[in-house]
Every structure is written in C-alpha cells, then in structure tokens.
Amino acid sequence: MNSQRFNFETDGAARLSDAGRSDFFVSHNGEKAALPFSTAEYERRLTGLRETMAARDIPAVLLTSMHGIAYYSGFLYCSFGRPYGCVVTQDRCVTISANIDAGQPWRRSVAENVIYTDWRRNNYWRAVVEIAGAPGRLGIEADHMTLAQRSVLAEFMEDPEIIDIAPASMAFRMLKSDEEIALIREGARIADLGGEAIRAAICEGTREIDVAMAGRDAMEAEIARSHPDSEMRDNWVWFQSGLNTDGAHNPVTTRKLELGDILSLNCFPMISGYYTALERTLFLGEPDAASRRIWDANVGAHEIGLDLIKPGTSCAEVCDGINRFFEVEGLLQYRSFGYGHSFGVLSHYYGREAGLEFREDIDTVLAPGMVVSMEPMLWVPEGQPGAGGYREHDILVVTEDGAENITGFPYGPERNIISA
C-alpha cells in the first residue's frame, strides 16, 4: 500500500515532511465505538450484498451514498464536498474517508478503514484502486455517482464494466431485521415525546421556531438518555402554521401563532442515521366548518390507509383505496403527494427506498418485516374555504397477518384542538 502509517500520539500529522507525504494511510486512532447494530447484523447485510455480487459476477462494489455506506459499515459520513466510499469484495469491507475526519471513520466502521490525503488531486481514487484493483466489472450505486466521478473512475480503474447494484441493495434494505425494527420502535417512541413537548408549547403569540425548539430539545434529551452511544446529530422539527402548512417540507419561520390557525407538527428523531417521524394536524382554537370537514376527511383517509396495510397488498392497491375515498368526498384534487414510504437508513439529506412508496406507479407487494408510514395529505390553496395543509402520519411494521402501528401520539380533532 502506498501509505505511511503513523501514530497520532507520537508522530502527529503536522510532522510529515514533503518526502513523506502519503496519498493514503491507515490509522487506528482510539478504540472501536459502539455501533447501532451488532457485528452479526452487519455480517448479515454484507452476506446479502456478496450473494448478489456472486450471482452477477461482480468482483467488487464501490458504495458512495451516505445511506449505502452506513447500512453496510455503520459509518455515516459528512461529505462537505469530499468523496467518501466503501469498497466491498468477497473478503473485505473497507471505508474510505478524508483525512479531515481523522480516526472517526475507523472507530465507527464495522471493519477496515483507509484515510486519503489531499496532497494530490484524486487521492481518493488511488485509495479505491489500492483496495479494489481493476476488477473488470464494478458495482456502483448509479443513482448516486455523478457524471464527473464516473469519468474519473474510468480513468483510474481502467474503465470497468459498470453494474448498478442500487436497486438490489434497496430491495434488501426494505426488509428490516429484528434489530432494525427495535431501533425504529425507539425512534417512534421518541417522536411521540417530541410531539407532546410541541403540543405543550403551543399558545397564541408564540413563534413557530420556539415551538419547534421545544420538540427538538425534548427528543435530543431522550436520545442522549436512552441511546448514549449513538451519534447526536440531525434531529429536527418542522412546526408550521397558517399558510406555512401548505408544503410538507416547509422550513420553520418566526411567524407568531394566531387564534384559528391550522398547525402542522412534524418530529424527526434520528438515531444513528435511522429516521423516524411523527406528523399531525392541529388547530389553535376551534376550526371553522370548512376546515373541520377537510380535517375529518383526511383523518378518514388515514384510517382507511391503516386498514389497507397488510402483507400481500401492493403499494398501488393501497393508493387506489385512498384515492377512491377522496374522490367520493370530492377532495381528490387536493391530494398533495403519495400516501407513505419505507423507513430505515434515510433522512432529508440522504436515502430513500423509492420502491416502497404508496403511489400509483409502485407495484411492490407488502411483506412481513417491511416498515412503512401512512401519511395522507390534503392541501387547499389560500383563499379557498378550509385553506391549509392537513397531514397525519403513523409508522407501521408489517407482520405475518397485518400491521402493527408503533406511533402512539393521538390524531384528529378530538385530541388536537388546542384551547386558546
């Protein structure tokens, strides 16, 4: 390996001379950290990937997405404009990280790590070649690799045949292990606590940002208490009011809450890269008749969707059942997006198991071990009766004979009208 291994405690990075500048190196700085899952769980995942590689005659895979690398190695990177990777062969799993992160990637990787330096351009690719060689056929995540990086890959790896392994990896991730489901349950529990803190903070004249901070702080405090070995980052809340409820991903503002406002509560605890969510419609004071009708209809659609989630049902069939209800109610034109999605290694920055979304064009059949949301949303434009965005969101684990709802926070007008 064209590298220089050194010990930070005795040598120090600053003492490397011009002659000793390395392209990449190995440094085990400190001890391995506690990962979110057992070594056996990571081996299960790598075994599944290696079976796909063997079946498709792929000697090496280069993972580059945040969710792909985290799923197979445990390491969740922060790119900041730098490339990261994880090379998987039949006998190795090696994360490749930038020197700015020092020993953290090794500590949070289940297996090996190589650090590349910035003394020369494309040292990242030199490290990749050192591990993967020129395999002739290389698996990549085609939905993540850029055209620019694809060009450099061809130059450094002798232009191998490229095989897209992203769809197979996504299909494997859709079926959660017992360890994953246990972590997702924890996320749902913590989201409920964030929701309670938000509801307690709502009052006339309070700013959206102040309510959002109450929910975020409650979730982070509980994650720190119950999961002290997890990475404390990326937990967030979107709390929206009035016009700001029209988009599911609208940012928090400093708008002050007013009597009669429609409110949207959105809690997203992140435990070691695993996203969970709680979303609810609320009103500050009694809603008017038009708003109450639309809210009741969206709750009705939510309950229909909960009943439709079971093994053997396709995503498109779930979508069709809710669409027919909204059509009868005369509200289908106000549907905002598909009715739910898969859970696992994902967040608003990365990840998506797009093959498991409740949309008309998705024919994936639900199976035990899948974890999905049910989240219908109606958006009525400003100036029309009942204007605003209405959304309810629960998380369900598909079982052998149905589905278990692991969200506990109540929904609907009976519990979520906040007295002025």
Coordinates of C-alpha atoms in Angstrom, one line a residue:
M1 CA 0.0 0.0 0.0
N2 CA 1.4 3.4 -1.0
S3 CA 0.9 4.8 2.5
Q4 CA 2.6 5.8 5.7
R5 CA 1.1 4.6 8.9
F6 CA 1.7 6.7 11.9
N7 CA 0.5 7.1 15.4
F8 CA -1.1 10.5 16.2
E9 CA 0.1 10.4 19.8
T10 CA 3.8 10.0 18.9
D11 CA 4.2 11.4 15.4
G12 CA 1.4 13.8 14.6
A13 CA 0.1 14.7 11.2
A14 CA 2.0 18.0 11.1
R15 CA 5.4 16.3 11.2
L16 CA 5.0 14.6 7.9
S17 CA 7.7 16.0 5.6
D18 CA 7.4 16.8 1.9
A19 CA 9.2 13.5 1.2
G20 CA 6.8 11.6 3.4
R21 CA 3.6 13.0 2.1
S22 CA 1.3 10.0 1.6
D23 CA -1.6 9.5 -0.8
F24 CA -3.5 7.5 1.8
F25 CA -2.8 5.7 5.0
V26 CA -4.2 3.6 7.8
S27 CA -4.5 4.9 11.4
H28 CA -6.4 3.2 14.2
N29 CA -6.8 6.2 16.5
G30 CA -8.5 5.1 19.7
E31 CA -10.8 2.1 20.1
K32 CA -13.8 1.0 18.1
A33 CA -17.0 2.8 19.1
A34 CA -20.3 1.2 19.8
L35 CA -22.3 0.9 16.6
P36 CA -26.1 1.0 16.3
F37 CA -26.2 -2.7 15.4
S38 CA -24.3 -5.9 16.3
T39 CA -21.4 -7.3 14.3
A40 CA -23.7 -10.2 13.3
E41 CA -26.2 -7.7 11.8
Y42 CA -23.6 -6.1 9.6
E43 CA -22.4 -9.5 8.6
R44 CA -26.0 -10.4 7.6
R45 CA -26.1 -7.3 5.4
L46 CA -22.7 -7.9 3.8
T47 CA -23.6 -11.5 3.2
G48 CA -26.7 -10.4 1.3
L49 CA -24.7 -8.0 -0.8
R50 CA -22.0 -10.6 -1.5
E51 CA -24.6 -13.1 -2.6
T52 CA -25.8 -10.5 -5.2
M53 CA -22.2 -9.9 -6.3
A54 CA -21.6 -13.6 -6.7
A55 CA -24.8 -14.2 -8.7
R56 CA -24.0 -11.3 -11.0
D57 CA -20.2 -11.9 -11.3
I58 CA -19.2 -8.6 -9.7
P59 CA -15.8 -8.9 -8.0
A60 CA -16.0 -5.5 -6.2
V61 CA -18.6 -2.9 -5.2
L62 CA -18.0 0.7 -4.5
L63 CA -20.7 2.3 -2.3
T64 CA -20.7 6.1 -2.3
S65 CA -24.0 7.2 -0.8
M66 CA -24.4 8.1 2.8
H67 CA -27.1 5.5 3.3
G68 CA -25.3 2.8 1.4
I69 CA -22.1 3.2 3.3
A70 CA -23.9 3.5 6.7
Y71 CA -26.0 0.4 6.0
Y72 CA -23.1 -1.9 5.3
S73 CA -20.4 -0.4 7.5
G74 CA -22.0 1.6 10.3
F75 CA -20.2 4.8 9.3
L76 CA -22.3 7.8 8.4
Y77 CA -20.1 10.4 6.7
C78 CA -20.3 14.2 6.4
S79 CA -19.2 15.0 2.9
F80 CA -18.6 18.7 2.9
G81 CA -17.6 18.5 -0.8
R82 CA -15.3 15.5 -0.4
P83 CA -15.9 12.0 -1.8
Y84 CA -16.4 9.0 0.5
G85 CA -16.7 5.3 -0.2
C86 CA -16.9 1.8 1.0
V87 CA -15.3 -1.0 -1.1
V88 CA -16.9 -4.4 -0.6
T89 CA -15.3 -7.6 -2.0
Q90 CA -15.9 -11.2 -1.1
D91 CA -13.5 -11.0 1.8
R92 CA -13.1 -7.2 2.7
C93 CA -15.2 -4.2 3.7
V94 CA -13.2 -1.0 3.7
T95 CA -14.5 2.5 4.2
I96 CA -12.5 5.3 2.5
S97 CA -12.6 8.6 4.2
A98 CA -11.0 12.1 4.1
N99 CA -8.1 13.0 6.4
I100 CA -10.2 15.8 7.9
D101 CA -12.2 13.2 9.8
A102 CA -9.1 11.5 11.3
G103 CA -9.9 8.3 13.2
Q104 CA -13.6 8.8 13.5
P105 CA -14.5 6.7 10.3
W106 CA -12.4 3.7 11.5
R107 CA -14.0 3.9 15.0
R108 CA -17.5 3.9 13.6
S109 CA -16.8 1.3 10.8
V110 CA -17.5 -2.3 11.5
A111 CA -14.4 -3.4 9.5
E112 CA -11.5 -1.6 7.9
N113 CA -10.8 2.0 7.0
V114 CA -8.3 3.8 4.8
I115 CA -7.8 7.6 5.0
Y116 CA -6.9 9.6 1.9
T117 CA -5.0 12.9 2.0
D118 CA -5.3 16.0 -0.2
W119 CA -1.6 16.3 -1.1
R120 CA -2.5 15.3 -4.6
R121 CA -5.8 15.5 -6.5
N122 CA -7.7 12.3 -6.8
N123 CA -6.0 10.5 -3.9
Y124 CA -9.5 9.2 -3.1
W125 CA -9.4 7.2 -6.3
R126 CA -5.9 6.0 -5.7
A127 CA -7.1 4.5 -2.4
V128 CA -10.1 2.9 -4.1
V129 CA -7.8 1.3 -6.7
E130 CA -5.4 0.0 -4.0
I131 CA -8.3 -1.9 -2.4
A132 CA -10.4 -2.9 -5.4
G133 CA -7.8 -3.1 -8.1
A134 CA -9.0 -3.1 -11.7
P135 CA -11.8 -5.7 -11.3
G136 CA -13.2 -5.5 -14.9
R137 CA -16.7 -5.4 -13.5
L138 CA -17.6 -2.9 -10.7
G139 CA -20.8 -2.5 -8.8
I140 CA -21.9 1.1 -8.0
E141 CA -24.9 3.0 -6.8
A142 CA -25.8 4.6 -10.2
D143 CA -28.5 6.8 -8.5
H144 CA -25.7 8.5 -6.5
M145 CA -22.5 8.6 -8.5
T146 CA -22.1 11.8 -10.5
L147 CA -21.0 12.0 -14.2
A148 CA -17.8 13.8 -13.1
Q149 CA -16.9 10.9 -10.7
R150 CA -17.9 8.3 -13.3
S151 CA -15.3 9.8 -15.6
V152 CA -12.5 9.7 -13.0
L153 CA -13.5 6.2 -12.1
A154 CA -12.9 5.1 -15.8
E155 CA -9.5 6.8 -15.8
F156 CA -8.2 5.2 -12.6
M157 CA -9.9 1.8 -12.7
E158 CA -9.2 1.0 -16.4
D159 CA -12.8 1.7 -17.5
P160 CA -14.5 -1.4 -16.0
E161 CA -18.0 -2.5 -16.9
I162 CA -20.3 -0.8 -14.6
I163 CA -23.2 -2.7 -12.9
D164 CA -25.9 -0.8 -10.9
I165 CA -26.4 -2.6 -7.6
A166 CA -28.6 0.2 -6.1
P167 CA -31.9 -1.5 -6.9
A168 CA -30.9 -4.8 -5.4
S169 CA -29.5 -3.1 -2.4
M170 CA -32.7 -1.1 -1.9
A171 CA -34.8 -4.2 -2.2
F172 CA -32.7 -5.9 0.5
R173 CA -33.0 -2.8 2.8
M174 CA -36.8 -2.9 2.5
L175 CA -37.0 -6.0 4.7
K176 CA -35.9 -5.0 8.2
S177 CA -34.2 -7.2 10.7
D178 CA -35.3 -7.5 14.3
E179 CA -32.5 -5.2 15.4
E180 CA -33.6 -2.5 12.9
I181 CA -37.2 -2.8 13.9
A182 CA -36.2 -2.4 17.6
L183 CA -34.4 0.8 16.7
I184 CA -37.3 2.1 14.7
R185 CA -39.6 1.5 17.6
E186 CA -37.4 3.6 19.7
G187 CA -37.5 6.4 17.2
A188 CA -41.3 6.3 17.1
R189 CA -41.4 6.4 20.9
I190 CA -39.1 9.4 21.0
A191 CA -41.0 11.2 18.2
D192 CA -44.1 10.9 20.4
L193 CA -42.2 12.6 23.2
G194 CA -41.3 15.4 20.9
G195 CA -44.9 15.8 19.9
E196 CA -46.0 16.1 23.5
A197 CA -43.4 18.8 24.1
I198 CA -44.6 20.7 21.0
R199 CA -48.3 20.5 22.0
A200 CA -47.4 21.8 25.4
A201 CA -45.5 24.8 23.9
I202 CA -48.4 25.9 21.6
C203 CA -50.1 29.1 22.6
E204 CA -51.2 32.3 20.9
G205 CA -48.3 34.7 20.2
T206 CA -45.6 32.0 20.3
R207 CA -43.3 31.8 17.3
E208 CA -43.0 28.7 15.2
I209 CA -39.3 28.5 15.9
D210 CA -39.9 28.5 19.7
V211 CA -42.4 25.6 19.4
A212 CA -40.0 23.7 17.1
M213 CA -37.1 24.1 19.5
A214 CA -39.2 22.6 22.4
G215 CA -39.8 19.5 20.4
R216 CA -36.3 19.1 19.2
D217 CA -34.8 19.6 22.6
A218 CA -37.1 17.0 24.1
M219 CA -36.2 14.4 21.5
E220 CA -32.4 15.1 21.8
A221 CA -32.5 14.9 25.6
E222 CA -34.3 11.5 25.4
I223 CA -31.9 10.1 22.7
A224 CA -29.0 11.2 24.9
R225 CA -30.5 9.4 27.9
S226 CA -31.7 6.2 26.3
H227 CA -29.1 5.8 23.5
P228 CA -25.9 7.4 24.9
D229 CA -23.6 5.6 22.4
S230 CA -25.5 7.0 19.3
E231 CA -24.3 9.9 17.2
M232 CA -26.1 13.0 18.4
R233 CA -26.9 14.8 15.2
D234 CA -29.5 15.7 12.6
N235 CA -32.6 15.6 14.8
W236 CA -35.1 18.2 13.7
V237 CA -38.6 19.6 13.9
W238 CA -40.7 21.3 11.3
F239 CA -43.5 23.2 13.0
Q240 CA -45.7 25.2 10.6
S241 CA -48.7 27.4 11.0
G242 CA -51.3 29.0 8.7
L243 CA -50.1 29.5 5.1
N244 CA -46.8 27.8 6.0
T245 CA -48.6 24.4 6.4
D246 CA -49.2 24.1 2.6
G247 CA -45.9 22.2 2.0
A248 CA -44.8 19.1 3.9
H249 CA -41.2 20.2 4.0
N250 CA -41.6 24.0 4.5
P251 CA -39.0 25.5 6.8
V252 CA -39.7 26.8 10.3
T253 CA -40.3 30.6 10.4
T254 CA -40.6 33.3 13.2
R255 CA -44.3 33.7 12.5
K256 CA -46.3 34.1 15.7
L257 CA -49.3 31.8 16.2
E258 CA -52.8 33.3 15.9
L259 CA -56.1 32.1 17.1
G260 CA -57.8 30.0 14.4
D261 CA -54.5 28.8 12.9
I262 CA -54.1 25.4 11.3
L263 CA -50.9 23.9 12.6
S264 CA -48.6 21.1 11.4
L265 CA -46.5 19.2 13.9
N266 CA -43.5 17.3 12.4
C267 CA -41.0 15.5 14.6
F268 CA -38.0 13.7 13.2
P269 CA -35.6 12.0 15.7
M270 CA -32.5 10.5 14.1
I271 CA -30.8 7.7 15.9
S272 CA -27.5 6.8 14.2
G273 CA -28.8 7.5 10.7
Y274 CA -32.3 5.9 11.2
Y275 CA -35.1 8.4 10.6
T276 CA -38.5 8.2 12.2
A277 CA -41.3 10.6 12.0
L278 CA -44.5 11.9 13.7
E279 CA -46.8 14.3 11.8
R280 CA -50.1 15.7 13.0
T281 CA -52.6 18.4 12.1
L282 CA -53.7 20.6 15.0
F283 CA -55.7 23.8 15.3
L284 CA -55.2 26.7 17.8
G285 CA -58.9 27.2 18.8
E286 CA -61.9 25.7 17.1
P287 CA -61.6 25.3 13.3
D288 CA -64.3 26.7 11.1
A289 CA -66.8 24.3 9.4
A290 CA -64.9 24.0 6.1
S291 CA -61.6 23.3 7.9
R292 CA -63.2 20.7 10.1
R293 CA -64.8 18.9 7.2
I294 CA -61.4 18.6 5.4
W295 CA -59.6 17.6 8.5
D296 CA -62.2 14.9 9.2
A297 CA -61.9 13.6 5.6
N298 CA -58.1 13.4 5.9
V299 CA -58.4 11.5 9.2
G300 CA -60.9 9.2 7.4
A301 CA -58.4 8.6 4.6
H302 CA -55.6 8.0 7.2
E303 CA -57.7 5.3 8.9
I304 CA -58.6 3.6 5.6
G305 CA -54.9 3.5 4.8
L306 CA -54.0 2.0 8.1
D307 CA -56.5 -0.8 7.4
L308 CA -55.2 -1.4 3.9
I309 CA -51.6 -2.0 5.1
K310 CA -51.1 -5.8 5.3
P311 CA -49.0 -8.5 3.6
G312 CA -49.9 -9.4 0.1
T313 CA -51.3 -5.9 -0.7
S314 CA -49.4 -3.8 -3.3
C315 CA -48.4 -0.2 -2.8
A316 CA -50.6 0.8 -5.8
E317 CA -53.6 -1.0 -4.2
V318 CA -53.2 1.0 -1.0
C319 CA -53.0 4.2 -3.0
D320 CA -56.1 3.2 -5.1
G321 CA -58.2 2.6 -2.0
I322 CA -57.4 6.0 -0.5
N323 CA -57.9 7.7 -3.9
R324 CA -61.4 6.3 -4.2
F325 CA -62.3 7.6 -0.8
F326 CA -61.1 11.1 -1.6
E327 CA -62.9 11.0 -4.9
V328 CA -66.2 10.2 -3.2
E329 CA -65.5 13.1 -0.8
G330 CA -64.8 15.5 -3.7
L331 CA -61.3 16.1 -2.4
L332 CA -59.0 14.1 -4.6
Q333 CA -57.8 17.2 -6.5
Y334 CA -56.3 18.4 -3.2
R335 CA -54.1 15.4 -2.7
S336 CA -50.5 16.6 -2.2
F337 CA -48.3 13.5 -2.6
G338 CA -48.2 9.8 -2.3
Y339 CA -49.6 8.2 0.9
G340 CA -46.5 6.9 2.6
H341 CA -43.0 5.4 2.3
S342 CA -40.5 3.0 3.7
F343 CA -38.4 3.6 6.8
G344 CA -34.8 2.7 7.7
V345 CA -31.5 4.4 6.8
L346 CA -32.8 7.7 5.4
S347 CA -33.2 11.4 6.2
H348 CA -33.9 14.7 4.4
Y349 CA -30.3 14.7 3.4
Y350 CA -29.9 11.2 2.0
G351 CA -31.6 7.9 1.4
R352 CA -34.9 6.7 0.1
E353 CA -36.3 3.3 -0.6
A354 CA -38.3 4.6 -3.6
G355 CA -39.6 1.1 -4.5
L356 CA -41.7 1.1 -1.3
E357 CA -43.9 4.2 -1.6
F358 CA -47.7 4.3 -1.7
R359 CA -48.0 5.7 -5.2
E360 CA -50.0 4.6 -8.3
D361 CA -46.8 3.6 -10.2
I362 CA -45.3 1.4 -7.4
D363 CA -46.4 -2.3 -7.6
T364 CA -44.2 -3.6 -4.7
V365 CA -46.1 -6.1 -2.6
L366 CA -46.1 -5.6 1.2
A367 CA -44.4 -8.3 3.1
P368 CA -43.6 -9.1 6.8
G369 CA -40.6 -7.1 8.0
M370 CA -41.3 -4.0 6.0
V371 CA -41.8 -0.7 7.9
V372 CA -43.9 2.0 6.3
S373 CA -45.7 5.2 7.0
M374 CA -49.3 6.1 6.3
E375 CA -49.5 9.8 5.8
P376 CA -52.3 11.2 3.6
M377 CA -52.1 15.0 3.0
L378 CA -54.6 17.4 1.6
W379 CA -53.6 20.9 0.5
V380 CA -56.2 23.5 0.0
P381 CA -54.9 26.7 -1.6
E382 CA -55.1 30.1 0.2
G383 CA -58.3 32.0 -0.4
Q384 CA -60.5 28.8 -0.5
P385 CA -62.6 27.6 2.4
G386 CA -60.5 25.4 4.7
A387 CA -57.2 26.6 3.3
G388 CA -54.1 24.9 4.6
G389 CA -52.2 21.6 4.7
Y390 CA -53.7 18.6 6.5
R391 CA -51.5 15.7 7.3
E392 CA -51.5 12.7 9.7
H393 CA -48.5 10.3 9.9
D394 CA -48.1 6.9 11.6
I395 CA -45.4 4.2 11.3
L396 CA -46.4 0.6 10.8
V397 CA -44.5 -2.7 11.0
V398 CA -45.9 -5.2 8.5
T399 CA -46.5 -8.5 10.3
E400 CA -47.4 -12.0 9.2
D401 CA -51.2 -11.3 9.3
G402 CA -51.5 -7.5 9.3
A403 CA -49.6 -4.5 10.6
E404 CA -48.6 -3.1 14.0
N405 CA -48.9 0.7 14.4
I406 CA -46.0 1.8 16.6
T407 CA -47.0 5.5 16.7
G408 CA -48.8 6.5 19.9
F409 CA -49.5 10.2 19.6
P410 CA -53.2 10.7 19.1
Y411 CA -54.6 12.2 15.9
G412 CA -57.8 14.0 14.9
P413 CA -60.0 16.9 16.2
E414 CA -60.9 15.2 19.5
R415 CA -57.3 15.5 20.8
N416 CA -55.6 18.1 18.7
I417 CA -57.6 21.2 19.0
I418 CA -55.5 23.5 21.3
S419 CA -57.5 25.7 23.6
A420 CA -56.7 29.4 23.2

